[in-house]
mmCIF file of C-alpha atoms in Angstrom:
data_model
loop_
_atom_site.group_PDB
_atom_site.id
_atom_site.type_symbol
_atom_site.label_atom_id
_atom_site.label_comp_id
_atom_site.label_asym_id
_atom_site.label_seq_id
_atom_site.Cartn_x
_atom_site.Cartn_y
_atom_site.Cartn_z
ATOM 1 C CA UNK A 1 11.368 -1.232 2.779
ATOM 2 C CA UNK A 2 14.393 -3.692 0.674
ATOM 3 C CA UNK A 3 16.463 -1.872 -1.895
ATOM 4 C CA UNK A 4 14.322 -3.978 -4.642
ATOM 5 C CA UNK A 5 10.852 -2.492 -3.381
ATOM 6 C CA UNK A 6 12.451 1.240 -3.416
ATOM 7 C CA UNK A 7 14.344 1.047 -6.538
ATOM 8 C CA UNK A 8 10.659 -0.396 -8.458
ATOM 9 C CA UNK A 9 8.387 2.306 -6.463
ATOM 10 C CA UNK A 10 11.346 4.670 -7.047
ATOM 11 C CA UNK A 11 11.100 4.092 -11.008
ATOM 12 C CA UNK A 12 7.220 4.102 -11.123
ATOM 13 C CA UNK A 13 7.030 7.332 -9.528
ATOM 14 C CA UNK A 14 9.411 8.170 -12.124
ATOM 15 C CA UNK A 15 7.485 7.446 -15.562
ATOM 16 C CA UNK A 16 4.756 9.381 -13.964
ATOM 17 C CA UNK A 17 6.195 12.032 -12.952
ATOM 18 C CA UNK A 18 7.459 11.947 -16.371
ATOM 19 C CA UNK A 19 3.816 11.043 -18.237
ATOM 20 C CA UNK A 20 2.146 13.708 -15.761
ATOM 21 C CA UNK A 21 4.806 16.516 -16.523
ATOM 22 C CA UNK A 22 4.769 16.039 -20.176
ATOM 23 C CA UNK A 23 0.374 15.961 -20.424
ATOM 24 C CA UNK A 24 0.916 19.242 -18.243
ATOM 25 C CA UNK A 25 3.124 21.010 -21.352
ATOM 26 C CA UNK A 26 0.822 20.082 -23.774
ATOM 27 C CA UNK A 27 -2.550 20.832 -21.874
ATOM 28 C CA UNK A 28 -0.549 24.340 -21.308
ATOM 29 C CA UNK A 29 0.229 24.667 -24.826
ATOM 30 C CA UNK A 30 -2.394 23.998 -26.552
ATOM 31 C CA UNK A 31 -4.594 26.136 -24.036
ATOM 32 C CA UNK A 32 -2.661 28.706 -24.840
ATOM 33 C CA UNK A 33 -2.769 28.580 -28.638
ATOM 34 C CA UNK A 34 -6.577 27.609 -29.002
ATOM 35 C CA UNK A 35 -7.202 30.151 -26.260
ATOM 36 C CA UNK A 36 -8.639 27.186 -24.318
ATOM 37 C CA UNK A 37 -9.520 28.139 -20.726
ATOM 38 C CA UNK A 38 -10.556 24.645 -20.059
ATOM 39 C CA UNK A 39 -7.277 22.575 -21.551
ATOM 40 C CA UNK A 40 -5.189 25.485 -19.655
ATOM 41 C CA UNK A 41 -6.785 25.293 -16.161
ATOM 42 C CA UNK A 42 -6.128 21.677 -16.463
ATOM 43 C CA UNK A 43 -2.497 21.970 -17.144
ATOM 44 C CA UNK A 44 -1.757 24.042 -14.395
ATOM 45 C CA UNK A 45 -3.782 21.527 -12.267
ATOM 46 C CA UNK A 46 -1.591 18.689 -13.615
ATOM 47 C CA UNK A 47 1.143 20.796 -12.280
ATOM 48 C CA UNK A 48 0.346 20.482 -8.762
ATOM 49 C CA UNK A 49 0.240 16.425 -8.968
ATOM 50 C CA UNK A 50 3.891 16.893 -10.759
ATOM 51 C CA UNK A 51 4.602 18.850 -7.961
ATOM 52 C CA UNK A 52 3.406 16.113 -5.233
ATOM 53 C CA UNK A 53 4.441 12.959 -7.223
ATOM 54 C CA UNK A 54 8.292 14.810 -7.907
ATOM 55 C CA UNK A 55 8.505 14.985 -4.153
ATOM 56 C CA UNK A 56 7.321 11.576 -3.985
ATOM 57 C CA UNK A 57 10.532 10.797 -6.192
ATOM 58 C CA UNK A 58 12.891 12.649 -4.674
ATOM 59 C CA UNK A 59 11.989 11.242 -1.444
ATOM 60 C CA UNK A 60 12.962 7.737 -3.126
ATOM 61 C CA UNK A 61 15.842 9.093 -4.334
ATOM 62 C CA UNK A 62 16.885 10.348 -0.445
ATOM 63 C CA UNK A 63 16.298 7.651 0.806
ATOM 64 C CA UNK A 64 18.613 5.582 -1.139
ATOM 65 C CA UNK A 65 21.329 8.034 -1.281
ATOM 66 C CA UNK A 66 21.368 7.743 2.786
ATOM 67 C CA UNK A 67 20.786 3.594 2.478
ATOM 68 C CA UNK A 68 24.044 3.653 0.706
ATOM 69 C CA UNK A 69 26.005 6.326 2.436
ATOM 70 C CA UNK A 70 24.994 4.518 6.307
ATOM 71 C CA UNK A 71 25.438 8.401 7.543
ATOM 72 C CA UNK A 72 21.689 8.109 8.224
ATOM 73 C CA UNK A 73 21.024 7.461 11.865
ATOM 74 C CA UNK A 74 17.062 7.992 11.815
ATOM 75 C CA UNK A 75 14.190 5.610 10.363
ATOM 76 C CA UNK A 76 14.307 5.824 6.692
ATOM 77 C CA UNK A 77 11.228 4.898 6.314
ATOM 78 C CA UNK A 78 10.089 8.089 7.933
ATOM 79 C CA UNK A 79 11.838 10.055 5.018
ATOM 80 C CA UNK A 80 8.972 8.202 3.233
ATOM 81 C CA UNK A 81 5.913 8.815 5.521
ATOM 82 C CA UNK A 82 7.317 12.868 5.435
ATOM 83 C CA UNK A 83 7.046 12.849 1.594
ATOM 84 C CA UNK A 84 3.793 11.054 2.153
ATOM 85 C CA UNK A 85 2.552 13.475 4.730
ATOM 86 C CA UNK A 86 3.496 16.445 2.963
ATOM 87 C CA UNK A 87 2.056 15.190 -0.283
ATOM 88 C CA UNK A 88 -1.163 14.758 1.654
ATOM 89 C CA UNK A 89 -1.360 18.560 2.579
ATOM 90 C CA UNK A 90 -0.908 19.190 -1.085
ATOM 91 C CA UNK A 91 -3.907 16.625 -1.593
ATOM 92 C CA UNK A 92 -5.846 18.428 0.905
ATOM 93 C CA UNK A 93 -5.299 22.083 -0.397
ATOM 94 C CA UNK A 94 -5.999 20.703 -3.982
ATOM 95 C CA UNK A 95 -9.300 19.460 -3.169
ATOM 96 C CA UNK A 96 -10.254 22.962 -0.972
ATOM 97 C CA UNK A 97 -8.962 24.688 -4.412
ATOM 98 C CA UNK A 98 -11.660 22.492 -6.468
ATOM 99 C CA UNK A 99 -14.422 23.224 -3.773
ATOM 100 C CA UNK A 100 -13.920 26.717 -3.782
ATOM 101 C CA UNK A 101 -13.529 27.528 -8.128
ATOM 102 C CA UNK A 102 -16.725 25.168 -7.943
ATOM 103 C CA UNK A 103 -18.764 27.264 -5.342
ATOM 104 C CA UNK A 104 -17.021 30.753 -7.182
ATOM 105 C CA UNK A 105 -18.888 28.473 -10.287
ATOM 106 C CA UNK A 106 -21.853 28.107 -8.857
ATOM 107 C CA UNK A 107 -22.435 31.839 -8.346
ATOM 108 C CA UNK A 108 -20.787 33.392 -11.418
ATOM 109 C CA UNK A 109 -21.382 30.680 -14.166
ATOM 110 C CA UNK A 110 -19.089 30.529 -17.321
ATOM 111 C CA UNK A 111 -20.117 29.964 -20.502
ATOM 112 C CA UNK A 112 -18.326 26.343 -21.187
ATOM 113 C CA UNK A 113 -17.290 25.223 -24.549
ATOM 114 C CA UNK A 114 -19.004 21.447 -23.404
ATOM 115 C CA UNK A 115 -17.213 19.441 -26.028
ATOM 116 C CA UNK A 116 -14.105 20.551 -25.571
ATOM 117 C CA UNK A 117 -13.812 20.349 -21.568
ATOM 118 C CA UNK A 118 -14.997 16.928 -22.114
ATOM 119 C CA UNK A 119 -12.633 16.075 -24.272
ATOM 120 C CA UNK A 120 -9.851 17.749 -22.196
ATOM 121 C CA UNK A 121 -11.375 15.641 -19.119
ATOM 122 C CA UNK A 122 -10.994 12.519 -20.784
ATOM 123 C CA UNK A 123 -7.261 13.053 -21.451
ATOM 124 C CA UNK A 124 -6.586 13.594 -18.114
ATOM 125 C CA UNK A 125 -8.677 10.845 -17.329
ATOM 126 C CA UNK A 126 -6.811 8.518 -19.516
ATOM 127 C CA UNK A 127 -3.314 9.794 -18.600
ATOM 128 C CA UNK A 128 -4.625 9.386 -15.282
ATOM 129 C CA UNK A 129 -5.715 6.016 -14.962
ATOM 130 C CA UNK A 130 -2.287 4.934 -17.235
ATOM 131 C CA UNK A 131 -0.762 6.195 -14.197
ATOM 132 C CA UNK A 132 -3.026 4.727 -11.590
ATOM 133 C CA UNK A 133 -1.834 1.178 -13.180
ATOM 134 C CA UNK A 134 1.983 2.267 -13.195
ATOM 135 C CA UNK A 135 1.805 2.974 -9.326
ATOM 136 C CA UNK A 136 -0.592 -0.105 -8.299
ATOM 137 C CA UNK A 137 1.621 -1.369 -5.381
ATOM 138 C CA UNK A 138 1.177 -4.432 -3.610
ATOM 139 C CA UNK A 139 -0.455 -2.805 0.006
ATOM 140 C CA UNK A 140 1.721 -4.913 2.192
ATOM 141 C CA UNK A 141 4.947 -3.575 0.675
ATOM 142 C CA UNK A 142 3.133 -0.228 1.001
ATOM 143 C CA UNK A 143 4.827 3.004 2.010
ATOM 144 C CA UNK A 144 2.957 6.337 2.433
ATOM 145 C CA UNK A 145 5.011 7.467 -0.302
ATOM 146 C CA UNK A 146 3.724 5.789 -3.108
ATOM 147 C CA UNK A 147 0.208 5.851 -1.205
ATOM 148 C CA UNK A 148 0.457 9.621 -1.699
ATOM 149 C CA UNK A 149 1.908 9.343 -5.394
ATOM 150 C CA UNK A 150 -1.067 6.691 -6.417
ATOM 151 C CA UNK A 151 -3.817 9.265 -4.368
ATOM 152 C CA UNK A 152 -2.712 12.394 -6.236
ATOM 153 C CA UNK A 153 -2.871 10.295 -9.261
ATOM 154 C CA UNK A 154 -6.587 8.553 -8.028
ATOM 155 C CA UNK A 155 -7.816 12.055 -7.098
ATOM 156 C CA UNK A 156 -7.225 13.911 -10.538
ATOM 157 C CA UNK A 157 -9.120 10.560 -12.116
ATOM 158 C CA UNK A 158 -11.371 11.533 -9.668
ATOM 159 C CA UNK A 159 -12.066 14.884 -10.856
ATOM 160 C CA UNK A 160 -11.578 14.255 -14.495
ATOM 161 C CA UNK A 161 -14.512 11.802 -14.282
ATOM 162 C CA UNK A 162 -16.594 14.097 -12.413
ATOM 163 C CA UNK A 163 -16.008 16.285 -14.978
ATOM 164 C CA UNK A 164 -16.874 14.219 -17.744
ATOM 165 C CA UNK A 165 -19.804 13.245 -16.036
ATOM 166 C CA UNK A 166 -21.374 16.642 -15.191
ATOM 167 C CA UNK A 167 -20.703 18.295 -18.062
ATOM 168 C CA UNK A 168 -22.217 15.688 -19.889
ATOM 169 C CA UNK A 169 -25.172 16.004 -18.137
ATOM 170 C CA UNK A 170 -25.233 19.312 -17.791
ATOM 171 C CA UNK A 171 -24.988 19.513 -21.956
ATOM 172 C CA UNK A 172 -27.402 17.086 -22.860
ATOM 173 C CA UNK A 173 -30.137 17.936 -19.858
ATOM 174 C CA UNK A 174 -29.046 21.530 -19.342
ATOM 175 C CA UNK A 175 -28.735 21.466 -15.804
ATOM 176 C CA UNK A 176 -26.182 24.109 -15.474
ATOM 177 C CA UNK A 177 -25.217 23.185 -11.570
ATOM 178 C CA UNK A 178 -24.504 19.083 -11.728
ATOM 179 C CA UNK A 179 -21.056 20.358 -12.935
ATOM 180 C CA UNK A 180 -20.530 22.320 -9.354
ATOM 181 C CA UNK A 181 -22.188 19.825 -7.299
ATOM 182 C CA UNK A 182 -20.307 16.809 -9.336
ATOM 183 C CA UNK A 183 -16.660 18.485 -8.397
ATOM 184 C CA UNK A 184 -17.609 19.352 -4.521
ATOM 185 C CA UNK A 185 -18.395 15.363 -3.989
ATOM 186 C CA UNK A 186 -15.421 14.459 -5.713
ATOM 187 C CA UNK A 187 -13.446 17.380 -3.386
ATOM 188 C CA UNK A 188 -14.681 15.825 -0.455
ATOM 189 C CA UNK A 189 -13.983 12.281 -1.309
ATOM 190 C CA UNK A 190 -10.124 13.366 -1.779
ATOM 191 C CA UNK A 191 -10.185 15.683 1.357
ATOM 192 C CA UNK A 192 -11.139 12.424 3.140
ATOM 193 C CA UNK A 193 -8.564 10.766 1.392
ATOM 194 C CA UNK A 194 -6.223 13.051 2.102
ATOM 195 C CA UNK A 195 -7.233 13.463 5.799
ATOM 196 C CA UNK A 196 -6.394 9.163 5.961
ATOM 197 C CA UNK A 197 -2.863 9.996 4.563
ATOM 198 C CA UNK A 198 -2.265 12.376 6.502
ATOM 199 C CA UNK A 199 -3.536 10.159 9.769
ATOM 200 C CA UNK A 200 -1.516 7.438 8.309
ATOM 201 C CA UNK A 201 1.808 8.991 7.579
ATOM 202 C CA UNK A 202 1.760 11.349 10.340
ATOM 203 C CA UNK A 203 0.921 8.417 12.864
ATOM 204 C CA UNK A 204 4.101 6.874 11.699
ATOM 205 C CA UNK A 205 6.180 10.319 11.833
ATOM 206 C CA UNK A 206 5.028 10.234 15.951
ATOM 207 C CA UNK A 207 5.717 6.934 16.306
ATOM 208 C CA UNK A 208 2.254 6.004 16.862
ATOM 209 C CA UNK A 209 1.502 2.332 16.828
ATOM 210 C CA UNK A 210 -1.819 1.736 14.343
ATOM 211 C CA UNK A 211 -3.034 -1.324 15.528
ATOM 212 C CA UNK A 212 -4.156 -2.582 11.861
ATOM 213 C CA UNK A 213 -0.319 -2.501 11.210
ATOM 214 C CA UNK A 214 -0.345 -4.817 7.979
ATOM 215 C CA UNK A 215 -3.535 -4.569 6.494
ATOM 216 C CA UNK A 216 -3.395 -0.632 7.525
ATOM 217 C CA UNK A 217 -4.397 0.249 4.130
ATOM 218 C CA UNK A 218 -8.089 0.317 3.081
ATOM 219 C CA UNK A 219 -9.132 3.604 1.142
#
C-alpha cells in the first residue's frame, strides 16, 4: 500500500465514520423522544459499525504515523489485515447478535409499529448504501482494512433491507415470522462474510501465502 492509496482509503473511512456516527445520534435521539424502540435499537446497532469502521481509521492513521516515523520494523500492511481481522470478529458477533434477538423474536413476538421500523430501515438503508459508494475500492489496491470497513457497511444494508422487506410482508400479508426468518438469512450471509475476512486477513497475519494473491477478493 503507496501513501496516495492510504491517505484516500484513510479519508473514506473517515466521512463514514463520520456519516455513520452522526445517523447513530439521531436514530438515538429521536428513539428516545418518540419512545421509539425500533429507531433506538437501530442506533445502538449503528454504534457497533462506528465502532468497527473507527478502528478501521485509526488503523490508517497508525499506519502512517509509523510510514513517516521509519521506527516501524514489521509489515505495515499487517497493521491493516489486524484492523481487518479484528473488525471481522466484530462482524461475526454482530451477525450472532441479529440471529439470536431474531430467534428471542420468534418466540416472544413484539407488537411492531410496521410503518415506522420501515421507515427507520430505510434510513439506515440509505445512509448505508451512501457509504457503501464512499468505500468502493478498487480490489487490486485492496487491503483487509477497508474490506472490513466496506463489509460492516454492506452488512447493515444487508439487514436494513431485510428489514424492509419482511416487515413489509409481514404488514401487508400478516405473516408475523418472515421478519425472523428474513434477519437469520441475512445473519448468515454476513457470518460467512465475516468468516472470509477473517480467513483473509488472518492468512496474511500468519504469513500464509493465498494462492489467488491478486484477484483474492470475490465476496
Amino acid at each position: 500500500m503507496d501513501e496516495s492509496h492510504l491517505n484516500k482509503n484513510q479519508k473514506k473511512t473517515s466521512w463514514v465514520v463520520v456519516l455513520t456516527f452522526l445517523t447513530m445520534l439521531v436514530e438515538i435521539f429521536f428513539g428516545i423522544t418518540s419512545g421509539s424502540m425500533a429507531l433506538l435499537a437501530d442506533g445502538i446497532h449503528m454504534g457497533s459499525h462506528v465502532l468497527a469502521i473507527g478502528l478501521s481509521w485509526l488503523a490508517y492513521l497508525i499506519v502512517r504515523r509509523v510510514s513517516r516515523k521509519g521506527k516501524f520494523t514489521g509489515d505495515k500492511n499487517k497493521i491493516l489485515s489486524l484492523s481487518g481481522y479484528s473488525s471481522g470478529l466484530m462482524l461475526l458477533i454482530f451477525a450472532i447478535v441479529i440471529m439470536v434477538e431474531a430467534i428471542e423474536r420468534f418466540f416472544y413476538p413484539v407488537s411492531i409499529n410496521f410503518k415506522e421500523a420501515i421507515f427507520v430501515a430505510i434510513i439506515g438503508l440509505i445512509v448505508n448504501i451512501i457509504s457503501a459508494f464512499l468505500l468502493h475500492h478498487d480490489h487490486e489496491h485492496s487491503d483487509h482494512n477497508i474490506r472490513a470497513a466496506y463489509l460492516h457497511v454492506i452488512a447493515d444494508a444487508l439487514t436494513s433491507l431485510s428489514a424492509i422487506l419482511g416487515l413489509t410482508v409481514a404488514m401487508i400479508w400478516d405473516i408475523p415470522f418472515i421478519d425472523t426468518i428474513a434477519a437469520i438469512l441475512s445473519s448468515l450471509v454476513i457470518i460467512k462474510w465475516a468468516i472470509g475476512l477473517l480467513k483473509g486477513s488472518g492468512s496474511v497475519l500468519l504469513d500464509i501465502e493465498q494462492k489467488h494473491h491478486s484477484h483474492g477478493h470475490h465476496h
